[in-house]
Amino acid sequence: QLQLQESGPGLLKASETLSLTCTVSGDSIIGRYFWGWIRQSPGKGLEWIATISHSGKTYYNPSLKSRVAISVDTSKNQVSLNLGSVTAADTALYYCARQYPYNWNPNWVDPWGQGALVTVSS
Amino acid sequence: NFMLTQPQSMSESPGKTVTISCTRSSGSIVSSYVQWYQLRPGSAPTTVIYEDNQRPYGVPDRFSGSIDSSSNSASLTISGLRTEDEADYYCQTYDISTHVVLFGGGTTLTVL
C-alpha cells in the first residue's frame, strides 16, 4: 500500500525558505503518476501548490510560482518542495500527494499524506 | 482561471440525503474531470468521488457524483447520512489550458 510521509522544519521565520520532503513507500515514484503538494491554511480551504510529472515536467500555482520549486530524488524515492521568502500567510498544513494524470493534466489526487504543519513567525 | 463555488455549510439529519453543489464560474464543467474529497480533523483527506462519478474501492455506494451541464456544476450526493459523514467536502478539477489544479472553497457538512 502506498504511503506518503511529509517532513519539514515545523517552525521558521519570515523571509526564510521552507523546505519539505515527502518520502514515498510502497511504490516507486518512477512510474506513470504525478506527485504534488497541497496546503491548507488555518481556517481556510485547500490550495494546490505544485505538481511534478513522471518525466520531470513541473506545474505551479500561478500565485506562488515565483517562490516555489518542486523536485524529485529518485534514488531516495522522495519528492521535495521549496518555498522561498515565506511570510505568516504561508503558515499551513502541507500535504504531499500522488496525482493521476489525464492527458498530461494533474488530475485526481490520491492518496494524501498526513500533512506537515508549518508555522511562520514574524 | 475559473473558480469553483461551493456552499459554505450544510446540515442534515441522519438517514436523510444531502447534495453538495460545485459550480464552475466559466468554461464548461464537462471539459475536465471533477473529484470530491472528504476532510476530517486529524485525518488525511480521502477521495470519495473521482472522474465525475467514480467511487474508489472501499467508498460506500451512499456516495455518488454527477455533472449537470445546464447549471455548469458538479454535485456530490450522500444518501442514508451517518454521523461519520460529518466532515468538510471539497470539489477539485483542473484547467486544461493552463494545467492548473483548482479546489472549491469547501463545504462543512453537519449531520445531526
PDB file of C-alpha atoms in Angstrom:
ATOM      1  CA  GLN A   1       0.000   0.000   0.000  1.00  0.00           C
ATOM      2  CA  LEU A   2       1.349   3.394  -0.971  1.00  0.00           C
ATOM      3  CA  GLN A   3       2.276   5.655   1.934  1.00  0.00           C
ATOM      4  CA  LEU A   4       3.445   9.247   1.892  1.00  0.00           C
ATOM      5  CA  GLN A   5       5.230  10.876   4.818  1.00  0.00           C
ATOM      6  CA  GLU A   6       5.960  14.583   4.895  1.00  0.00           C
ATOM      7  CA  SER A   7       8.812  16.020   6.917  1.00  0.00           C
ATOM      8  CA  GLY A   8       9.937  19.568   7.467  1.00  0.00           C
ATOM      9  CA  PRO A   9      11.126  22.222   9.929  1.00  0.00           C
ATOM     10  CA  GLY A  10       7.837  22.862  11.724  1.00  0.00           C
ATOM     11  CA  LEU A  11       8.739  26.438  12.598  1.00  0.00           C
ATOM     12  CA  LEU A  12      10.618  29.054  10.611  1.00  0.00           C
ATOM     13  CA  LYS A  13      10.951  32.815  10.475  1.00  0.00           C
ATOM     14  CA  ALA A  14       9.615  35.229   7.920  1.00  0.00           C
ATOM     15  CA  SER A  15      11.815  35.638   4.825  1.00  0.00           C
ATOM     16  CA  GLU A  16      13.359  32.170   5.245  1.00  0.00           C
ATOM     17  CA  THR A  17      12.988  29.325   2.766  1.00  0.00           C
ATOM     18  CA  LEU A  18      10.683  26.433   3.590  1.00  0.00           C
ATOM     19  CA  SER A  19      11.973  23.008   2.566  1.00  0.00           C
ATOM     20  CA  LEU A  20       9.700  19.997   2.787  1.00  0.00           C
ATOM     21  CA  THR A  21      10.364  16.383   1.876  1.00  0.00           C
ATOM     22  CA  CYS A  22       7.875  13.654   1.094  1.00  0.00           C
ATOM     23  CA  THR A  23       9.128  10.088   1.446  1.00  0.00           C
ATOM     24  CA  VAL A  24       7.155   7.634  -0.648  1.00  0.00           C
ATOM     25  CA  SER A  25       6.968   3.987   0.392  1.00  0.00           C
ATOM     26  CA  GLY A  26       5.139   1.065  -1.120  1.00  0.00           C
ATOM     27  CA  ASP A  27       5.847   2.031  -4.715  1.00  0.00           C
ATOM     28  CA  SER A  28       8.479   3.702  -6.836  1.00  0.00           C
ATOM     29  CA  ILE A  29       7.999   7.354  -7.765  1.00  0.00           C
ATOM     30  CA  ILE A  30       9.362   6.392 -11.173  1.00  0.00           C
ATOM     31  CA  GLY A  31       6.191   5.449 -12.913  1.00  0.00           C
ATOM     32  CA  ARG A  32       3.133   6.784 -14.613  1.00  0.00           C
ATOM     33  CA  TYR A  33       1.997   9.029 -11.782  1.00  0.00           C
ATOM     34  CA  PHE A  34       2.475  12.686 -10.952  1.00  0.00           C
ATOM     35  CA  TRP A  35       3.379  13.956  -7.473  1.00  0.00           C
ATOM     36  CA  GLY A  36       2.118  17.129  -5.859  1.00  0.00           C
ATOM     37  CA  TRP A  37       1.923  19.420  -2.859  1.00  0.00           C
ATOM     38  CA  ILE A  38      -1.253  20.974  -1.479  1.00  0.00           C
ATOM     39  CA  ARG A  39      -1.718  23.100   1.629  1.00  0.00           C
ATOM     40  CA  GLN A  40      -4.450  24.227   3.972  1.00  0.00           C
ATOM     41  CA  SER A  41      -4.021  27.377   5.992  1.00  0.00           C
ATOM     42  CA  PRO A  42      -5.757  27.601   9.382  1.00  0.00           C
ATOM     43  CA  GLY A  43      -9.470  28.089   8.919  1.00  0.00           C
ATOM     44  CA  LYS A  44      -9.167  28.154   5.133  1.00  0.00           C
ATOM     45  CA  GLY A  45      -9.615  25.823   2.213  1.00  0.00           C
ATOM     46  CA  LEU A  46      -7.275  23.654   0.181  1.00  0.00           C
ATOM     47  CA  GLU A  47      -4.748  25.346  -2.074  1.00  0.00           C
ATOM     48  CA  TRP A  48      -2.765  23.487  -4.730  1.00  0.00           C
ATOM     49  CA  ILE A  49       0.907  24.462  -4.751  1.00  0.00           C
ATOM     50  CA  ALA A  50       2.777  22.405  -7.333  1.00  0.00           C
ATOM     51  CA  THR A  51       2.975  19.124  -9.235  1.00  0.00           C
ATOM     52  CA  ILE A  52       5.768  17.245 -10.966  1.00  0.00           C
ATOM     53  CA  SER A  53       5.240  14.632 -13.646  1.00  0.00           C
ATOM     54  CA  HIS A  54       6.985  11.305 -14.001  1.00  0.00           C
ATOM     55  CA  SER A  55       9.159  12.871 -16.712  1.00  0.00           C
ATOM     56  CA  GLY A  56      10.076  15.881 -14.594  1.00  0.00           C
ATOM     57  CA  LYS A  57       7.691  18.412 -16.091  1.00  0.00           C
ATOM     58  CA  THR A  58       6.579  20.873 -13.416  1.00  0.00           C
ATOM     59  CA  TYR A  59       3.286  22.643 -12.866  1.00  0.00           C
ATOM     60  CA  TYR A  60       2.891  25.554 -10.449  1.00  0.00           C
ATOM     61  CA  ASN A  61       0.122  27.603  -8.899  1.00  0.00           C
ATOM     62  CA  PRO A  62       0.494  30.975 -10.650  1.00  0.00           C
ATOM     63  CA  SER A  63       0.090  32.825  -7.337  1.00  0.00           C
ATOM     64  CA  LEU A  64       3.113  31.009  -5.857  1.00  0.00           C
ATOM     65  CA  LYS A  65       5.180  30.285  -8.964  1.00  0.00           C
ATOM     66  CA  SER A  66       7.825  32.934  -8.336  1.00  0.00           C
ATOM     67  CA  ARG A  67       8.704  31.412  -4.937  1.00  0.00           C
ATOM     68  CA  VAL A  68       8.194  27.675  -5.440  1.00  0.00           C
ATOM     69  CA  ALA A  69      10.237  24.765  -6.733  1.00  0.00           C
ATOM     70  CA  ILE A  70       9.244  21.088  -6.776  1.00  0.00           C
ATOM     71  CA  SER A  71      11.674  18.265  -7.478  1.00  0.00           C
ATOM     72  CA  VAL A  72      12.154  14.523  -7.106  1.00  0.00           C
ATOM     73  CA  ASP A  73      15.045  12.401  -5.879  1.00  0.00           C
ATOM     74  CA  THR A  74      14.542   9.012  -7.475  1.00  0.00           C
ATOM     75  CA  SER A  75      17.435   7.456  -5.550  1.00  0.00           C
ATOM     76  CA  LYS A  76      15.649   8.222  -2.265  1.00  0.00           C
ATOM     77  CA  ASN A  77      12.098   7.902  -3.588  1.00  0.00           C
ATOM     78  CA  GLN A  78      11.361  11.409  -2.364  1.00  0.00           C
ATOM     79  CA  VAL A  79       9.508  14.482  -3.585  1.00  0.00           C
ATOM     80  CA  SER A  80      10.643  17.867  -2.312  1.00  0.00           C
ATOM     81  CA  LEU A  81       9.165  21.341  -2.126  1.00  0.00           C
ATOM     82  CA  ASN A  82      10.984  24.619  -1.618  1.00  0.00           C
ATOM     83  CA  LEU A  83       9.060  27.817  -0.900  1.00  0.00           C
ATOM     84  CA  GLY A  84      11.096  30.989  -0.622  1.00  0.00           C
ATOM     85  CA  SER A  85      10.579  34.287   1.204  1.00  0.00           C
ATOM     86  CA  VAL A  86       7.890  32.885   3.476  1.00  0.00           C
ATOM     87  CA  THR A  87       5.505  35.068   5.454  1.00  0.00           C
ATOM     88  CA  ALA A  88       2.884  34.361   8.092  1.00  0.00           C
ATOM     89  CA  ALA A  89       0.458  33.754   5.230  1.00  0.00           C
ATOM     90  CA  ASP A  90       2.403  30.588   4.399  1.00  0.00           C
ATOM     91  CA  THR A  91       1.535  29.068   7.775  1.00  0.00           C
ATOM     92  CA  ALA A  92      -0.359  25.915   6.862  1.00  0.00           C
ATOM     93  CA  LEU A  93      -0.665  22.147   6.892  1.00  0.00           C
ATOM     94  CA  TYR A  94       1.283  20.967   3.852  1.00  0.00           C
ATOM     95  CA  TYR A  95       0.189  17.739   2.176  1.00  0.00           C
ATOM     96  CA  CYS A  96       2.136  15.565  -0.205  1.00  0.00           C
ATOM     97  CA  ALA A  97       0.052  13.517  -2.607  1.00  0.00           C
ATOM     98  CA  ARG A  98       0.106  11.292  -5.650  1.00  0.00           C
ATOM     99  CA  GLN A  99      -1.790  12.543  -8.684  1.00  0.00           C
ATOM    100  CA  TYR A 100      -3.256  10.559 -11.529  1.00  0.00           C
ATOM    101  CA  PRO A 101      -2.587  12.372 -14.797  1.00  0.00           C
ATOM    102  CA  TYR A 102      -5.154  12.795 -17.527  1.00  0.00           C
ATOM    103  CA  ASN A 103      -3.954  13.986 -20.906  1.00  0.00           C
ATOM    104  CA  TRP A 104      -0.909  15.458 -19.193  1.00  0.00           C
ATOM    105  CA  ASN A 105      -3.046  17.368 -16.714  1.00  0.00           C
ATOM    106  CA  PRO A 106      -2.590  16.853 -12.946  1.00  0.00           C
ATOM    107  CA  ASN A 107      -5.900  15.181 -12.222  1.00  0.00           C
ATOM    108  CA  TRP A 108      -7.156  13.067  -9.320  1.00  0.00           C
ATOM    109  CA  VAL A 109      -5.258  13.388  -6.024  1.00  0.00           C
ATOM    110  CA  ASP A 110      -4.905  10.100  -4.147  1.00  0.00           C
ATOM    111  CA  PRO A 111      -3.598   9.162  -1.696  1.00  0.00           C
ATOM    112  CA  TRP A 112      -2.647  12.087   0.505  1.00  0.00           C
ATOM    113  CA  GLY A 113      -0.048  12.140   3.260  1.00  0.00           C
ATOM    114  CA  GLN A 114      -0.968  13.033   6.820  1.00  0.00           C
ATOM    115  CA  GLY A 115       0.421  16.517   6.345  1.00  0.00           C
ATOM    116  CA  ALA A 116       3.235  18.546   7.889  1.00  0.00           C
ATOM    117  CA  LEU A 117       2.358  21.597   9.948  1.00  0.00           C
ATOM    118  CA  VAL A 118       4.481  24.625   9.169  1.00  0.00           C
ATOM    119  CA  THR A 119       4.333  27.805  11.208  1.00  0.00           C
ATOM    120  CA  VAL A 120       5.997  31.007  10.071  1.00  0.00           C
ATOM    121  CA  SER A 121       6.771  33.514  12.784  1.00  0.00           C
ATOM    122  CA  SER A 122       7.218  37.185  12.131  1.00  0.00           C
TER     123      SER A 122
ATOM    124  CA  ASN B   1      -8.583  30.827 -14.321  1.00  0.00           C
ATOM    125  CA  PHE B   2     -12.117  29.960 -13.386  1.00  0.00           C
ATOM    126  CA  MET B   3     -13.438  29.376  -9.863  1.00  0.00           C
ATOM    127  CA  LEU B   4     -15.350  26.549  -8.225  1.00  0.00           C
ATOM    128  CA  THR B   5     -18.066  27.708  -5.824  1.00  0.00           C
ATOM    129  CA  GLN B   6     -19.498  25.512  -3.079  1.00  0.00           C
ATOM    130  CA  PRO B   7     -21.975  26.302  -0.306  1.00  0.00           C
ATOM    131  CA  GLN B   8     -20.048  27.126   2.847  1.00  0.00           C
ATOM    132  CA  SER B   9     -22.073  24.827   5.082  1.00  0.00           C
ATOM    133  CA  MET B  10     -24.928  22.368   5.020  1.00  0.00           C
ATOM    134  CA  SER B  11     -26.781  20.477   7.699  1.00  0.00           C
ATOM    135  CA  GLU B  12     -28.999  17.412   7.560  1.00  0.00           C
ATOM    136  CA  SER B  13     -30.323  14.683   9.795  1.00  0.00           C
ATOM    137  CA  PRO B  14     -29.076  11.095   9.969  1.00  0.00           C
ATOM    138  CA  GLY B  15     -30.699   8.861   7.393  1.00  0.00           C
ATOM    139  CA  LYS B  16     -31.504  11.733   5.061  1.00  0.00           C
ATOM    140  CA  THR B  17     -29.934  12.666   1.738  1.00  0.00           C
ATOM    141  CA  VAL B  18     -27.797  15.736   1.063  1.00  0.00           C
ATOM    142  CA  THR B  19     -26.465  17.117  -2.201  1.00  0.00           C
ATOM    143  CA  ILE B  20     -23.446  19.432  -2.273  1.00  0.00           C
ATOM    144  CA  SER B  21     -23.003  21.546  -5.387  1.00  0.00           C
ATOM    145  CA  CYS B  22     -19.829  22.805  -7.054  1.00  0.00           C
ATOM    146  CA  THR B  23     -20.411  25.460  -9.704  1.00  0.00           C
ATOM    147  CA  ARG B  24     -17.801  26.392 -12.287  1.00  0.00           C
ATOM    148  CA  SER B  25     -17.616  30.136 -12.954  1.00  0.00           C
ATOM    149  CA  SER B  26     -16.537  29.995 -16.605  1.00  0.00           C
ATOM    150  CA  GLY B  27     -15.794  27.375 -19.192  1.00  0.00           C
ATOM    151  CA  SER B  28     -17.664  24.094 -19.368  1.00  0.00           C
ATOM    152  CA  ILE B  29     -17.920  21.792 -16.373  1.00  0.00           C
ATOM    153  CA  VAL B  30     -17.563  18.835 -18.719  1.00  0.00           C
ATOM    154  CA  SER B  31     -14.211  19.956 -20.089  1.00  0.00           C
ATOM    155  CA  SER B  32     -12.302  18.422 -17.173  1.00  0.00           C
ATOM    156  CA  TYR B  33     -12.994  15.749 -14.600  1.00  0.00           C
ATOM    157  CA  VAL B  34     -14.272  16.671 -11.126  1.00  0.00           C
ATOM    158  CA  GLN B  35     -13.179  14.950  -7.933  1.00  0.00           C
ATOM    159  CA  TRP B  36     -14.583  15.153  -4.389  1.00  0.00           C
ATOM    160  CA  TYR B  37     -12.532  14.824  -1.204  1.00  0.00           C
ATOM    161  CA  GLN B  38     -13.551  14.306   2.410  1.00  0.00           C
ATOM    162  CA  LEU B  39     -11.545  16.002   5.166  1.00  0.00           C
ATOM    163  CA  ARG B  40     -11.986  15.033   8.793  1.00  0.00           C
ATOM    164  CA  PRO B  41      -9.944  16.693  11.586  1.00  0.00           C
ATOM    165  CA  GLY B  42      -6.814  14.747  12.364  1.00  0.00           C
ATOM    166  CA  SER B  43      -7.061  12.519   9.295  1.00  0.00           C
ATOM    167  CA  ALA B  44      -5.563  12.633   5.826  1.00  0.00           C
ATOM    168  CA  PRO B  45      -8.006  13.724   3.125  1.00  0.00           C
ATOM    169  CA  THR B  46      -9.667  10.884   1.246  1.00  0.00           C
ATOM    170  CA  THR B  47     -11.299  10.669  -2.159  1.00  0.00           C
ATOM    171  CA  VAL B  48     -14.987   9.881  -2.230  1.00  0.00           C
ATOM    172  CA  ILE B  49     -15.560  10.512  -5.956  1.00  0.00           C
ATOM    173  CA  TYR B  50     -13.114  10.762  -8.856  1.00  0.00           C
ATOM    174  CA  GLU B  51     -13.570  11.472 -12.554  1.00  0.00           C
ATOM    175  CA  ASP B  52     -17.056  12.940 -12.052  1.00  0.00           C
ATOM    176  CA  ASN B  53     -18.854   9.841 -10.798  1.00  0.00           C
ATOM    177  CA  GLN B  54     -16.414   7.050  -9.965  1.00  0.00           C
ATOM    178  CA  ARG B  55     -16.103   5.679  -6.439  1.00  0.00           C
ATOM    179  CA  PRO B  56     -12.732   4.473  -5.184  1.00  0.00           C
ATOM    180  CA  TYR B  57     -12.572   0.997  -3.751  1.00  0.00           C
ATOM    181  CA  GLY B  58     -13.987   0.992  -0.243  1.00  0.00           C
ATOM    182  CA  VAL B  59     -16.203   4.076  -0.585  1.00  0.00           C
ATOM    183  CA  PRO B  60     -19.825   3.054   0.034  1.00  0.00           C
ATOM    184  CA  ASP B  61     -22.399   3.485  -2.698  1.00  0.00           C
ATOM    185  CA  ARG B  62     -24.164   6.015  -0.481  1.00  0.00           C
ATOM    186  CA  PHE B  63     -21.762   8.461  -2.134  1.00  0.00           C
ATOM    187  CA  SER B  64     -22.432   9.433  -5.740  1.00  0.00           C
ATOM    188  CA  GLY B  65     -21.261  12.140  -8.114  1.00  0.00           C
ATOM    189  CA  SER B  66     -22.886  13.782 -11.091  1.00  0.00           C
ATOM    190  CA  ILE B  67     -22.425  16.552 -13.628  1.00  0.00           C
ATOM    191  CA  ASP B  68     -25.102  18.986 -14.823  1.00  0.00           C
ATOM    192  CA  SER B  69     -24.201  20.893 -17.966  1.00  0.00           C
ATOM    193  CA  SER B  70     -27.252  23.142 -17.727  1.00  0.00           C
ATOM    194  CA  SER B  71     -26.123  24.621 -14.410  1.00  0.00           C
ATOM    195  CA  ASN B  72     -22.430  24.123 -15.183  1.00  0.00           C
ATOM    196  CA  SER B  73     -21.987  22.333 -11.916  1.00  0.00           C
ATOM    197  CA  ALA B  74     -20.957  19.078 -10.309  1.00  0.00           C
ATOM    198  CA  SER B  75     -22.734  17.530  -7.352  1.00  0.00           C
ATOM    199  CA  LEU B  76     -21.893  15.133  -4.560  1.00  0.00           C
ATOM    200  CA  THR B  77     -24.870  13.276  -3.130  1.00  0.00           C
ATOM    201  CA  ILE B  78     -24.700  11.390   0.133  1.00  0.00           C
ATOM    202  CA  SER B  79     -27.681   9.245   0.975  1.00  0.00           C
ATOM    203  CA  GLY B  80     -28.518   7.499   4.230  1.00  0.00           C
ATOM    204  CA  LEU B  81     -26.467  10.049   6.138  1.00  0.00           C
ATOM    205  CA  ARG B  82     -24.467   8.827   9.095  1.00  0.00           C
ATOM    206  CA  THR B  83     -22.794  10.832  11.828  1.00  0.00           C
ATOM    207  CA  GLU B  84     -19.398   9.745  10.499  1.00  0.00           C
ATOM    208  CA  ASP B  85     -20.164  11.567   7.237  1.00  0.00           C
ATOM    209  CA  GLU B  86     -19.776  14.830   9.154  1.00  0.00           C
ATOM    210  CA  ALA B  87     -16.741  16.425   7.528  1.00  0.00           C
ATOM    211  CA  ASP B  88     -15.532  19.070   5.097  1.00  0.00           C
ATOM    212  CA  TYR B  89     -16.009  18.223   1.423  1.00  0.00           C
ATOM    213  CA  TYR B  90     -14.031  19.796  -1.417  1.00  0.00           C
ATOM    214  CA  CYS B  91     -14.528  19.564  -5.149  1.00  0.00           C
ATOM    215  CA  GLN B  92     -11.488  19.741  -7.435  1.00  0.00           C
ATOM    216  CA  THR B  93     -10.771  19.960 -11.125  1.00  0.00           C
ATOM    217  CA  TYR B  94      -8.080  21.307 -13.419  1.00  0.00           C
ATOM    218  CA  ASP B  95      -7.771  23.910 -16.134  1.00  0.00           C
ATOM    219  CA  ILE B  96      -6.844  22.097 -19.336  1.00  0.00           C
ATOM    220  CA  SER B  97      -5.367  25.220 -20.909  1.00  0.00           C
ATOM    221  CA  THR B  98      -3.097  26.241 -18.044  1.00  0.00           C
ATOM    222  CA  HIS B  99      -2.673  22.836 -16.305  1.00  0.00           C
ATOM    223  CA  VAL B 100      -3.626  24.481 -13.009  1.00  0.00           C
ATOM    224  CA  VAL B 101      -5.325  22.426 -10.305  1.00  0.00           C
ATOM    225  CA  LEU B 102      -8.295  24.139  -8.653  1.00  0.00           C
ATOM    226  CA  PHE B 103     -10.240  23.385  -5.488  1.00  0.00           C
ATOM    227  CA  GLY B 104     -13.617  24.650  -4.446  1.00  0.00           C
ATOM    228  CA  GLY B 105     -13.878  26.592  -1.208  1.00  0.00           C
ATOM    229  CA  GLY B 106     -15.139  23.555   0.699  1.00  0.00           C
ATOM    230  CA  THR B 107     -18.454  22.691   2.358  1.00  0.00           C
ATOM    231  CA  THR B 108     -18.787  21.840   6.020  1.00  0.00           C
ATOM    232  CA  LEU B 109     -21.392  19.119   6.408  1.00  0.00           C
ATOM    233  CA  THR B 110     -23.051  18.728   9.777  1.00  0.00           C
ATOM    234  CA  VAL B 111     -25.072  15.609  10.485  1.00  0.00           C
ATOM    235  CA  LEU B 112     -27.322  15.999  13.495  1.00  0.00           C
TER     236      LEU B 112
END
